[in-house]
Amino acid sequence: MTTAQYRCIVFGQITAICVSGLVAAFVLLGAWPEFSSRGHLSQAIEHFESGGERGPSQAETALDNALADNSRMIPALALRGLIALQKGEAGRARDAYQNLQQALADAGASEAPALNGIGCTVLLEARTSGTKKQAQLEEAYKQFVDATKLGPENGDAHVNAAICSLHLGHLTRAASHLANARDTQNLAYESLVAYHSALGSLLSRAATDRSTAAAVAARFKDPDPRLEKTGQMLVRSTAEFDKAIALLESDPYLADLWMNVAMARARLLALAPMTKKAAADYRNIISDAVARHEKHFPLDQRQLALVVVALSYSKDGEAALASGVLRQAVRLGKRSGKIDFCIGAAFFHVAQSVSSTSQQLQLEREGGGHHLAALADPALPHPMRFRALSDLGVGQWRAGHHADAIEHMAGAGAILTKLEGTADSPSKSERAIFYRNLAVMRYQDGKVAAAAEAANESLAIDAAQEDLKKLFVQANRAAVITDIQTMTTMKQPPSMPIVTAVIRGGGIAPPTKDEISVAVDGDPVTFTIGPDSQIYALPRKPLAEGKHTVTITVSVPGGAPVRQSTEIIIDYKTFKAGRKEKDES
Amino acid sequence: MMARIQSLIFYAAAMALLLLAYHVATSFAFAIVDEGYRYMEPALQARETLLLDTRRSTITELKTDDLIAYRTIYRSKPMRMFGRVAALPGMTISVRKERLIVEGADVAPAGKDLDVLRTGLMVPRETVFVVFDSPLGQRVSLPQRLVPYRNIIGRMAGK
């Protein structure tokens, strides 16, 4: 090789290297912001996911750096919005998502994630607003629906639309959105948690009413055909809450979920038939949740949950534990009228299951105290007011304060009259029990006719009360008169026969002497009541031979008079022949 | 002339080798199973060296039964774990009679921690659900088993 050739080769190599270096520098510098921003974004994600108190702040700092290099970085804008939502900063979240919307539009991509984020921001604002809440919920719902139209394959917006619908009270609409979310098979982790939480809330609310449960089940189209049954729906709601709790592990919203699942379990414990073991498990879960998450459970929810646990103990025959739990509910703190009513009613319910009279009276006294406190609340609904007065009446009667009892029962009766036939009318069993108690009180007070009237009302509602029927018959005391005949003895002249009859009253109390009258030919005669409900009547004056009419009348209070008449024949010749035969024998 | 051509070929080959080395270095990695990590026995033994395919395309195209390495926080500490992919994004997992069911197929035993899956759970977007070969792995909680793509280090090559 000559020197010139060698020089050409070297020159070419050096040129190639320099050109390559320049190209590399150009590429690097041009792509550097992108690489840098990606690096900052990775840092931001790492800080955000590490959690803790400083995590979000450190993530925001990294995001600031990332957006400084690339202000249109879509993942960075989305993460900024998410962090702002978690911190509750609606203004920053709105800015981030509006920038995201612009960036997506510039990139020609679907704006669905941005609309979803703006909807979440409006939802956040709705939580803290007062009068504008309804309008903001509607606006948030509109954003989510628009997002679902732009990105139907993304389930996150459907979940958020379902949450909005739940807040607005549109259960079937929420069910449709949750079904659509499920069918996309495309949910982010956070949306999956929200999905199960929303589904739990939906099923829990729908389970209060059969027609609503059926409508929601039809819209949700779950593979389980039993879901339309309210009991099954409530059980499923607890399963959905459990899933959301399992997915969250530790999160500020976990306490809300614990509360929701505990209250759903409380409803199941109150309403669903279950084995003793299952009931014991539920009681433990509820009591645990109430104790562990005390700070996150509103006071009235804790008190209600304990009332349900107490009633469950009572149902299983554990009256002492039941009353202990009720007293624990009382010690939790100040109670509203409704809570006082529930506690009072629970004490009365537990009192029915104790055999000791003194314990029963004690429990009824405690229950009565709570009922009086409830009645002092002017906002107490009428059905509760009726029940409280009714219970108080029973308690006071048993304690011997009859006048107070009658007063309470009269108050309850007045409310019942107003409520009957309306949507607030107490249940059949409550009304039947009220009239029954009233009938017993009146009967014991000697007001038999009034007792019969109340007993009639109770039996008209529930005809299966055999013991009340007995009382009813006793109160009516319809008499039956049989076997009216005359009896002659040697000691009595034939003109004054002894008239006998059997008089029986309905029930266990036969008619008294004052309630019976015997007349011969219209003239009253004296009589005595002997054994086996037999009466013996003697005419006041001798009767002539021939036909005479004996009339026996029984007039008992609470019933129509019963009258029986029969003809007797006075025959002197037959009497004399009989006497002669006897003397000869 | 020949020398120039040889020179060009040499530099081109050198560049190609450099690029190949860079690609291999960024697409694959070695990982050593930690001492005491027993959740994947007998498939993986402690201190075993594994080759991981760390390419993004591999991670987004994972299949069921793939073995993966991933980062997680376990008992408040960052940790690298290994598991077997049982369900992909959008699949439904459930538990019936202590067995894990994925899209109707019985795939693995399920521990008590997974009892909440009785009524089914959808695997979230860009996430896989992992199981562990050893019975010791049954104590791993549900959130620990839902591994997002961004936490996956790579798929085990050759396993």
XYZ file of C-alpha atoms in Angstrom:
744
model
C 0.000 0.000 0.000
C 1.340 3.464 -0.790
C 1.329 6.251 1.767
C -1.418 8.038 -0.086
C -3.640 5.026 -0.066
C -2.939 4.528 3.600
C -3.778 8.132 4.297
C -7.051 7.818 2.387
C -8.094 4.814 4.394
C -7.245 6.449 7.712
C -8.929 9.671 6.695
C -11.998 7.701 5.692
C -12.069 5.836 8.992
C -11.677 8.993 11.023
C -14.371 10.678 8.977
C -16.682 7.735 9.445
C -16.133 7.712 13.181
C -16.697 11.439 13.466
C -19.820 11.306 11.381
C -21.110 8.398 13.443
C -20.321 10.310 16.587
C -22.141 13.362 15.340
C -25.141 11.304 14.334
C -25.120 9.627 17.729
C -24.878 12.957 19.502
C -27.682 14.323 17.408
C -29.903 11.323 18.118
C -29.042 11.329 21.782
C -29.677 15.003 22.243
C -32.881 14.861 20.292
C -34.162 11.849 22.243
C -32.655 12.875 25.572
C -35.713 14.672 26.855
C -37.790 11.614 26.088
C -35.356 9.308 27.896
C -35.053 11.707 30.769
C -38.780 12.066 31.180
C -39.223 8.320 31.043
C -36.663 7.938 33.761
C -38.437 10.514 35.930
C -41.761 8.841 35.251
C -40.367 5.471 36.387
C -39.126 7.151 39.554
C -42.518 8.760 40.093
C -44.284 5.398 39.708
C -41.859 3.793 42.137
C -42.427 6.506 44.771
C -46.181 6.390 44.261
C -46.375 2.630 44.641
C -44.106 2.559 47.654
C -46.851 4.482 49.466
C -46.237 5.978 52.867
C -46.587 9.634 53.762
C -43.828 10.944 51.530
C -44.455 8.695 48.549
C -47.027 10.896 46.761
C -44.977 14.074 47.334
C -41.821 12.464 45.996
C -43.803 11.135 43.068
C -45.100 14.623 42.308
C -41.563 16.017 42.323
C -40.457 13.339 39.873
C -43.514 14.057 37.730
C -42.659 17.743 37.675
C -39.251 16.810 36.280
C -40.774 14.429 33.765
C -43.269 17.015 32.530
C -40.543 19.657 32.371
C -38.829 17.498 29.747
C -42.030 16.526 27.987
C -45.117 18.513 28.915
C -47.370 16.284 26.826
C -46.316 13.014 28.399
C -49.598 11.160 28.661
C -48.730 8.638 31.414
C -47.231 11.435 33.539
C -50.335 13.599 33.217
C -52.556 10.626 34.090
C -50.473 9.832 37.170
C -50.508 13.470 38.264
C -54.287 13.459 38.075
C -54.472 10.204 40.021
C -52.214 11.511 42.795
C -54.220 14.732 43.024
C -57.446 12.720 43.347
C -55.964 10.583 46.099
C -54.814 13.668 47.958
C -58.247 15.226 47.511
C -56.947 18.187 45.481
C -59.777 18.636 43.014
C -58.305 21.738 41.364
C -54.956 20.108 40.534
C -56.717 16.956 39.378
C -58.941 18.918 37.025
C -55.910 20.739 35.541
C -54.031 17.485 35.054
C -56.916 15.754 33.347
C -57.724 18.699 31.144
C -54.069 18.737 30.017
C -54.304 14.994 29.504
C -57.392 15.480 27.366
C -55.517 17.967 25.207
C -52.480 15.691 24.924
C -54.644 12.755 23.892
C -56.464 14.864 21.345
C -53.131 16.075 19.903
C -51.887 12.501 19.702
C -55.099 11.386 17.989
C -55.858 8.934 20.795
C -59.164 8.303 22.566
C -59.952 10.922 25.203
C -61.778 8.365 27.343
C -59.132 8.212 30.128
C -59.222 12.011 30.459
C -63.020 12.160 30.596
C -62.937 9.398 33.175
C -60.487 11.435 35.224
C -62.541 14.625 34.942
C -65.588 12.667 36.079
C -63.659 11.422 39.113
C -62.683 15.027 39.873
C -66.308 16.169 39.747
C -67.223 13.228 41.999
C -64.569 14.377 44.440
C -66.009 17.894 44.402
C -69.508 16.484 44.923
C -68.393 14.764 48.140
C -67.503 18.050 49.757
C -70.249 20.216 48.287
C -73.580 20.837 49.951
C -76.458 22.036 47.827
C -74.811 21.386 44.471
C -74.190 17.709 45.152
C -77.028 16.375 43.001
C -76.054 18.503 40.000
C -72.385 17.550 40.360
C -73.245 13.877 40.550
C -75.251 14.222 37.354
C -72.329 16.009 35.697
C -69.863 13.355 36.815
C -72.202 10.644 35.505
C -72.360 12.391 32.122
C -68.542 12.492 31.934
C -68.319 8.784 32.677
C -70.977 7.895 30.113
C -69.145 9.980 27.480
C -65.947 8.130 28.393
C -67.671 4.766 27.923
C -68.858 5.856 24.471
C -65.358 6.915 23.418
C -63.703 3.863 24.929
C -66.271 1.045 25.259
C -63.522 -1.528 25.698
C -62.365 0.142 28.916
C -64.321 -0.923 31.979
C -63.029 1.765 34.364
C -65.509 4.395 33.229
C -68.381 1.901 33.543
C -67.415 1.242 37.155
C -67.336 4.969 37.893
C -70.682 5.447 36.161
C -72.081 2.700 38.382
C -70.751 4.436 41.497
C -72.409 7.689 40.398
C -75.672 5.861 39.788
C -75.526 4.387 43.285
C -75.044 7.846 44.782
C -78.019 9.052 42.746
C -80.138 6.091 43.854
C -80.533 4.508 40.401
C -79.901 0.891 41.316
C -80.876 -0.795 38.052
C -78.754 1.655 36.081
C -75.828 0.886 38.367
C -76.410 -2.820 37.767
C -76.256 -2.301 33.999
C -72.980 -0.389 34.243
C -71.407 -3.010 36.484
C -72.476 -5.727 34.061
C -70.894 -3.770 31.203
C -67.713 -3.293 33.244
C -67.548 -7.024 33.899
C -68.115 -7.829 30.227
C -65.211 -5.617 29.050
C -62.805 -7.895 30.991
C -60.584 -4.828 31.113
C -60.359 -3.191 34.512
C -57.405 -1.560 36.210
C -56.550 -2.871 39.668
C -58.051 0.167 41.411
C -61.186 -0.122 39.288
C -61.475 -3.796 40.187
C -61.524 -2.877 43.869
C -64.114 -0.180 43.180
C -66.135 -2.683 41.101
C -66.435 -5.203 43.926
C -67.106 -2.482 46.493
C -69.819 -0.943 44.299
C -71.329 -4.362 43.603
C -71.441 -5.083 47.330
C -73.197 -1.768 47.988
C -75.635 -2.323 45.115
C -76.619 -5.819 46.237
C -76.881 -4.748 49.861
C -79.270 -1.930 48.959
C -81.284 -3.939 46.452
C -81.795 -6.769 48.945
C -84.174 -4.649 51.042
C -87.016 -5.181 48.573
C -88.019 -8.203 46.474
C -89.042 -6.327 43.353
C -85.875 -4.209 43.413
C -83.778 -7.330 43.951
C -85.381 -9.030 40.972
C -84.918 -5.958 38.755
C -81.260 -5.551 39.724
C -80.532 -9.248 39.251
C -82.143 -9.123 35.801
C -79.951 -6.170 34.760
C -76.756 -7.561 36.246
C -77.178 -10.928 34.484
C -75.116 -12.903 36.961
C -74.505 -16.604 36.205
C -76.035 -17.447 39.616
C -79.828 -17.723 39.072
C -80.463 -17.508 42.838
C -79.207 -13.935 43.002
C -82.718 -12.460 42.594
C -83.633 -13.773 46.054
C -83.056 -11.118 48.696
C -81.325 -13.457 51.152
C -78.915 -14.742 48.527
C -78.291 -11.193 47.361
C -77.341 -10.079 50.857
C -74.970 -13.027 51.264
C -73.390 -12.200 47.921
C -72.960 -8.555 48.913
C -70.802 -9.638 51.867
C -68.736 -11.821 49.506
C -68.166 -8.848 47.187
C -67.145 -6.596 50.084
C -64.775 -9.324 51.290
C -63.130 -9.406 47.869
C -62.664 -5.647 47.836
C -61.164 -5.819 51.344
C -58.817 -8.651 50.333
C -57.617 -6.672 47.313
C -56.987 -3.472 49.266
C -54.963 -4.888 52.177
C -54.211 -1.475 53.557
C -55.797 1.698 52.311
C -57.668 4.684 53.760
C -60.896 3.375 52.205
C -60.559 -0.009 53.907
C -62.434 1.210 56.964
C -65.482 2.104 54.835
C -65.466 -1.400 53.423
C -65.169 -2.974 56.870
C -68.149 -0.951 57.985
C -70.216 -1.849 54.918
C -69.542 -5.566 55.222
C -70.210 -5.543 58.970
C -73.572 -3.831 58.456
C -74.469 -6.262 55.642
C -73.600 -9.139 57.959
C -75.671 -7.529 60.692
C -78.662 -7.492 58.361
C -78.097 -11.136 57.504
C -77.834 -11.985 61.172
C -81.091 -10.167 61.841
C -83.078 -11.517 58.906
C -81.637 -14.765 57.561
C -82.152 -18.174 59.130
C -78.811 -19.666 60.047
C -77.348 -22.386 62.211
C -76.140 -21.572 65.722
C -72.533 -21.922 64.619
C -72.984 -19.597 61.662
C -74.772 -17.073 63.886
C -71.937 -17.271 66.427
C -69.372 -16.675 63.641
C -71.292 -13.681 62.363
C -71.608 -12.245 65.867
C -67.860 -12.519 66.341
C -67.114 -10.921 62.962
C -69.477 -8.013 63.612
C -68.307 -7.421 67.188
C -64.692 -7.598 65.991
C -65.275 -5.093 63.219
C -67.086 -2.700 65.554
C -64.268 -2.890 68.120
C -61.308 -2.769 65.691
C -62.576 -0.025 63.399
C -64.248 2.043 66.065
C -62.912 5.301 64.676
C -64.377 4.677 61.249
C -67.778 3.400 62.283
C -70.326 6.119 62.946
C -71.670 5.838 66.495
C -75.224 4.966 65.490
C -74.021 2.196 63.163
C -71.979 0.677 66.003
C -74.933 0.819 68.342
C -77.252 -0.757 65.763
C -74.769 -3.519 65.025
C -74.587 -4.363 68.717
C -78.396 -4.416 68.963
C -78.473 -6.984 66.174
C -75.798 -9.057 67.925
C -77.800 -8.878 71.153
C -80.983 -10.049 69.440
C -79.060 -12.922 67.918
C -77.804 -13.948 71.366
C -81.363 -13.774 72.634
C -82.573 -15.958 69.773
C -79.994 -18.575 70.791
C -81.183 -18.493 74.383
C -78.274 -16.424 75.733
C -80.320 -13.755 77.488
C -77.512 -12.724 79.843
C -75.093 -12.158 76.954
C -77.815 -10.367 75.023
C -78.515 -7.912 77.814
C -74.757 -7.422 78.321
C -74.302 -6.449 74.690
C -77.274 -4.073 74.874
C -75.744 -2.344 77.884
C -72.478 -2.146 75.949
C -74.366 -0.395 73.139
C -75.763 2.063 75.670
C -72.292 2.798 77.067
C -70.936 3.621 73.587
C -72.359 7.102 73.753
C -75.225 9.462 73.149
C -78.134 7.928 71.273
C -80.623 9.286 68.816
C -84.342 8.676 69.301
C -84.347 5.849 66.804
C -81.401 4.110 68.430
C -83.022 4.456 71.851
C -86.143 2.876 70.381
C -84.167 -0.043 68.923
C -82.377 -0.647 72.219
C -85.642 -0.402 74.141
C -87.415 -2.815 71.815
C -84.463 -5.191 72.075
C -84.610 -5.135 75.888
C -88.308 -6.011 75.745
C -87.589 -8.773 73.268
C -84.879 -10.236 75.497
C -87.209 -9.941 78.513
C -89.616 -12.364 76.846
C -86.965 -15.058 76.811
C -86.086 -14.996 80.546
C -87.934 -17.211 82.959
C -87.274 -15.226 86.138
C -89.989 -12.617 86.774
C -87.618 -10.272 88.539
C -85.164 -10.395 85.610
C -88.004 -9.843 83.196
C -89.176 -6.802 85.114
C -85.644 -5.455 85.296
C -85.139 -5.790 81.546
C -88.529 -4.253 80.836
C -87.676 -1.384 83.158
C -84.447 -0.758 81.242
C -86.268 -1.054 77.941
C -88.967 1.288 79.178
C -86.352 3.905 80.025
C -85.031 3.815 76.480
C -88.498 3.938 75.018
C -89.314 7.021 77.080
C -86.128 8.656 75.806
C -87.107 7.732 72.251
C -90.615 9.134 72.677
C -89.119 12.439 73.798
C -87.625 12.800 70.308
C -90.229 14.610 68.190
C -88.666 13.163 65.032
C -89.400 9.571 66.031
C -91.490 8.013 63.246
C -95.049 7.033 64.115
C -94.609 3.271 63.665
C -91.774 3.354 66.202
C -93.812 5.586 68.489
C -96.672 3.080 68.365
C -94.402 0.169 69.199
C -92.685 2.051 72.022
C -96.002 2.963 73.667
C -97.260 -0.560 73.215
C -94.148 -2.042 74.878
C -94.300 0.537 77.652
C -97.920 -0.399 78.270
C -97.026 -4.059 78.675
C -94.043 -3.280 80.887
C -95.995 -0.929 83.146
C -98.853 -3.405 83.439
C -96.530 -6.183 84.509
C -94.886 -3.856 87.013
C -98.293 -3.117 88.511
C -98.664 0.464 87.269
C -102.009 -0.166 85.638
C -103.059 3.422 85.179
C -99.841 4.301 83.340
C -100.134 1.170 81.281
C -103.659 1.997 80.167
C -102.542 5.499 79.270
C -99.699 4.195 77.124
C -101.933 1.672 75.438
C -104.474 4.390 74.710
C -101.711 6.461 73.109
C -100.601 3.497 71.062
C -104.174 2.827 70.023
C -104.621 6.404 68.850
C -101.498 6.171 66.682
C -102.552 2.791 65.328
C -105.896 4.200 64.266
C -104.071 6.859 62.236
C -101.635 4.413 60.689
C -103.965 1.577 59.775
C -104.509 1.365 56.046
C -101.483 3.543 55.253
C -98.044 2.514 54.053
C -96.724 3.049 57.602
C -99.210 0.643 59.141
C -97.508 -1.712 61.595
C -97.192 -5.326 60.547
C -100.001 -7.810 61.073
C -98.227 -9.516 63.932
C -97.547 -6.205 65.712
C -101.189 -5.194 65.456
C -102.432 -8.609 66.546
C -100.090 -8.571 69.547
C -101.163 -5.035 70.490
C -104.858 -5.907 70.503
C -104.176 -9.135 72.305
C -102.264 -7.367 75.075
C -105.035 -4.781 75.282
C -107.652 -7.528 75.565
C -105.755 -9.233 78.397
C -105.293 -5.957 80.266
C -108.955 -5.046 79.967
C -110.043 -8.491 81.013
C -107.821 -8.420 84.073
C -109.185 -4.968 84.802
C -112.726 -6.369 84.812
C -113.788 -4.641 81.605
C -114.902 -7.833 79.957
C -116.947 -6.355 77.129
C -114.088 -4.077 76.102
C -111.705 -7.037 76.399
C -113.908 -9.043 74.067
C -113.863 -6.190 71.590
C -110.038 -6.038 71.588
C -109.798 -9.816 71.421
C -112.105 -9.753 68.410
C -109.778 -7.281 66.680
C -106.770 -9.461 67.390
C -108.472 -12.630 66.193
C -109.633 -10.871 63.030
C -105.945 -10.263 62.222
C -104.639 -13.617 63.383
C -107.250 -16.318 63.852
C -104.702 -18.922 64.969
C -104.479 -17.601 68.562
C -106.132 -20.534 70.330
C -105.462 -19.232 73.836
C -107.013 -15.915 72.932
C -110.038 -17.676 71.521
C -110.464 -19.283 74.919
C -110.299 -15.882 76.559
C -112.658 -14.541 73.920
C -115.182 -17.233 74.604
C -114.688 -16.697 78.310
C -115.290 -13.027 77.837
C -118.386 -13.700 75.781
C -119.484 -16.465 78.187
C -122.261 -17.590 75.946
C -124.531 -19.751 78.102
C -126.164 -23.044 77.204
C -129.280 -24.214 79.053
C -130.224 -27.874 78.858
C -132.244 -30.539 80.645
C -135.037 -28.396 82.044
C -137.299 -30.779 83.933
C -139.251 -31.111 87.126
C -138.343 -33.280 90.004
C -140.789 -34.426 92.634
C -139.995 -35.695 96.081
C -142.173 -37.140 98.775
C -141.452 -34.168 100.949
C -142.668 -31.699 98.365
C -146.359 -31.399 97.387
C -147.064 -31.960 93.679
C -148.172 -28.387 93.355
C -144.629 -27.217 94.072
C -142.280 -29.292 91.974
C -138.577 -28.656 91.931
C -137.488 -27.382 88.554
C -134.018 -28.449 87.559
C -131.812 -27.459 84.630
C -128.184 -27.599 83.600
C -126.680 -24.221 82.760
C -123.218 -24.084 81.336
C -121.228 -20.935 80.368
C -118.615 -20.929 77.591
C -115.078 -21.267 78.963
C -114.082 -22.008 82.483
C -116.281 -19.526 84.363
C -119.927 -20.589 84.657
C -122.642 -17.934 84.994
C -123.143 -16.607 88.492
C -126.474 -16.599 90.373
C -126.975 -12.925 89.611
C -126.776 -13.675 85.924
C -129.551 -16.322 86.011
C -133.273 -15.855 86.417
C -135.964 -18.528 86.565
C -139.652 -17.818 86.126
C -142.714 -20.040 86.146
C -145.570 -18.598 84.189
C -143.709 -15.288 84.266
C -143.328 -15.199 88.035
C -139.718 -15.253 89.305
C -138.876 -18.144 91.548
C -136.040 -18.785 93.928
C -133.324 -21.216 93.030
C -129.953 -22.534 94.102
C -126.951 -23.599 92.058
C -125.760 -27.068 92.802
C -122.849 -29.150 91.630
C -122.288 -29.957 87.939
C -123.791 -26.576 86.896
C -127.284 -27.761 87.912
C -129.870 -25.352 89.271
C -132.766 -26.196 91.524
C -135.704 -23.788 91.420
C -138.770 -23.842 93.644
C -142.022 -22.032 92.783
C -143.055 -19.425 95.325
C -146.691 -20.555 95.324
C -148.459 -23.842 94.575
C -149.107 -24.543 90.926
C -152.488 -25.726 89.690
C -152.833 -28.935 87.747
C -152.137 -28.550 84.094
C -149.520 -26.948 81.900
C -147.148 -24.348 83.118
C -144.251 -22.606 81.397
C -140.796 -22.531 82.957
C -138.482 -19.897 81.545
C -134.800 -19.764 82.381
C -132.811 -16.716 81.303
C -129.025 -16.315 81.520
C -127.671 -12.818 80.941
C -123.871 -12.592 81.036
C -121.965 -9.375 80.243
C -120.340 -9.421 76.851
C -122.970 -11.721 75.433
C -126.584 -11.676 74.371
C -129.111 -13.073 76.922
C -129.905 -16.754 76.467
C -133.473 -17.783 77.201
C -134.918 -21.267 77.253
C -138.548 -22.077 77.952
C -140.244 -25.406 78.425
C -143.698 -26.620 79.409
C -144.192 -28.685 82.513
C -147.318 -30.581 83.432
C -148.524 -30.683 86.992
C -150.477 -33.915 87.513
C -151.775 -34.523 91.032
C -153.223 -38.013 90.204
C -149.920 -39.407 88.978
C -148.197 -38.070 92.057
C -150.789 -39.656 94.379
C -150.572 -42.995 92.534
C -146.833 -42.958 92.833
C -146.997 -42.203 96.491
C -149.472 -44.985 97.128
C -147.234 -47.469 95.326
C -144.345 -46.483 97.462
C -146.293 -46.764 100.690
C -147.458 -50.257 99.701
C -143.927 -51.367 98.840
C -9.127 -2.090 -2.706
C -9.418 -5.420 -1.017
C -7.917 -3.957 2.124
C -10.552 -1.195 2.160
C -13.316 -3.695 1.717
C -11.828 -5.878 4.459
C -11.620 -2.830 6.687
C -15.236 -1.897 6.059
C -16.359 -5.449 6.684
C -14.339 -5.507 9.890
C -15.904 -2.306 11.211
C -19.385 -3.365 10.142
C -18.945 -6.689 11.882
C -17.618 -4.962 14.986
C -20.614 -2.607 14.999
C -23.006 -5.506 14.509
C -21.393 -7.449 17.344
C -21.611 -4.402 19.604
C -25.299 -3.932 18.764
C -25.978 -7.628 19.299
C -24.218 -7.555 22.630
C -26.200 -4.471 23.634
C -29.471 -6.122 22.585
C -28.672 -9.313 24.449
C -27.583 -7.373 27.517
C -30.809 -5.389 27.588
C -33.071 -8.323 26.702
C -31.786 -10.955 29.041
C -30.535 -11.103 32.565
C -29.364 -13.618 35.074
C -31.069 -14.057 38.398
C -30.149 -16.209 41.351
C -32.913 -17.689 43.458
C -32.487 -16.380 47.001
C -31.349 -18.706 49.730
C -34.429 -19.760 51.608
C -36.914 -19.084 48.800
C -38.902 -22.290 48.726
C -42.220 -21.305 47.181
C -41.304 -22.791 43.792
C -39.749 -26.057 44.863
C -39.110 -28.449 43.170
C -39.167 -26.465 39.908
C -36.690 -23.934 41.308
C -34.096 -24.636 43.943
C -32.407 -22.129 46.247
C -29.314 -20.492 44.741
C -30.197 -21.756 41.258
C -29.111 -19.424 38.458
C -31.785 -18.544 35.950
C -31.783 -16.803 32.621
C -34.578 -14.259 32.336
C -36.039 -12.838 29.138
C -36.666 -9.240 30.147
C -37.998 -7.909 26.848
C -41.157 -5.848 27.121
C -42.766 -7.822 24.304
C -42.216 -11.074 26.187
C -43.798 -9.693 29.318
C -46.875 -8.442 27.497
C -47.196 -11.775 25.698
C -46.888 -14.073 28.671
C -48.796 -17.346 28.579
C -50.196 -19.481 31.365
C -47.624 -21.780 32.959
C -44.773 -19.370 32.202
C -42.377 -18.943 35.104
C -41.651 -15.318 35.942
C -39.504 -13.291 38.296
C -41.057 -10.154 39.753
C -40.529 -7.420 42.311
C -42.885 -7.054 45.228
C -43.134 -5.748 48.762
C -43.428 -8.758 51.040
C -43.811 -8.185 54.768
C -42.886 -4.511 54.251
C -39.630 -5.382 52.499
C -38.851 -5.161 48.773
C -38.286 -8.652 47.511
C -37.821 -10.596 44.326
C -40.151 -13.531 43.946
C -40.644 -16.269 41.383
C -43.992 -17.709 40.414
C -45.943 -19.484 37.729
C -48.507 -17.568 35.670
C -51.937 -19.121 36.216
C -54.206 -16.449 34.711
C -53.780 -13.586 32.251
C -55.499 -10.163 32.179
C -59.260 -10.434 31.818
C -59.460 -14.100 32.860
C -61.777 -15.095 35.688
C -60.368 -16.998 38.647
C -62.392 -18.682 41.359
C -62.007 -21.236 44.103
C -64.089 -24.365 44.509
C -63.423 -27.016 47.141
C -59.924 -25.652 47.821
C -58.979 -25.799 44.137
C -58.151 -22.801 41.971
C -60.304 -22.645 38.854
C -59.227 -20.462 35.920
C -61.787 -19.972 33.161
C -63.482 -23.172 34.301
C -60.306 -25.292 34.407
C -58.870 -26.699 37.630
C -55.266 -25.523 37.716
C -53.858 -25.683 41.245
C -54.639 -26.149 44.931
C -55.866 -23.013 46.714
C -55.134 -21.986 50.288
C -57.514 -20.408 52.828
C -56.387 -16.900 51.833
C -58.112 -17.384 48.506
C -61.508 -18.320 49.986
C -62.779 -14.870 48.990
C -62.605 -16.028 45.363
C -65.619 -18.332 45.769
C -67.720 -16.025 43.613
C -64.976 -15.306 41.064
C -62.533 -12.482 40.384
C -61.373 -10.954 37.115
C -57.630 -10.481 36.672
C -57.031 -6.729 36.187
C -55.587 -5.095 33.083
C -51.822 -5.537 32.540
C -51.667 -7.930 35.468
C -51.121 -11.661 35.810
C -52.174 -14.017 38.583
C -49.427 -16.319 39.853
C -49.403 -19.568 41.765
C -46.578 -21.374 43.471
C -45.545 -24.978 43.016
C -44.812 -25.611 46.683
C -47.606 -25.932 49.288
C -45.699 -23.264 51.272
C -46.763 -20.797 48.612
C -50.427 -21.145 49.558
C -49.939 -18.666 52.394
C -49.217 -15.844 49.921
C -52.096 -13.362 49.943
C -54.305 -12.425 47.014
C -52.792 -8.954 46.333
C -49.290 -10.507 46.327
C -50.396 -12.893 43.596
C -51.746 -10.192 41.289
C -48.532 -9.032 39.609
C -48.659 -5.962 37.347
C -46.543 -6.049 34.185
C -44.406 -3.172 35.442
C -43.239 -5.309 38.379
C -42.277 -8.296 36.243
C -38.509 -8.560 35.772
C -38.694 -11.268 33.125
C -39.824 -14.679 32.002
C -37.583 -17.612 32.712
C -36.047 -18.741 29.473
C -35.926 -22.479 28.901
C -38.395 -23.360 31.745
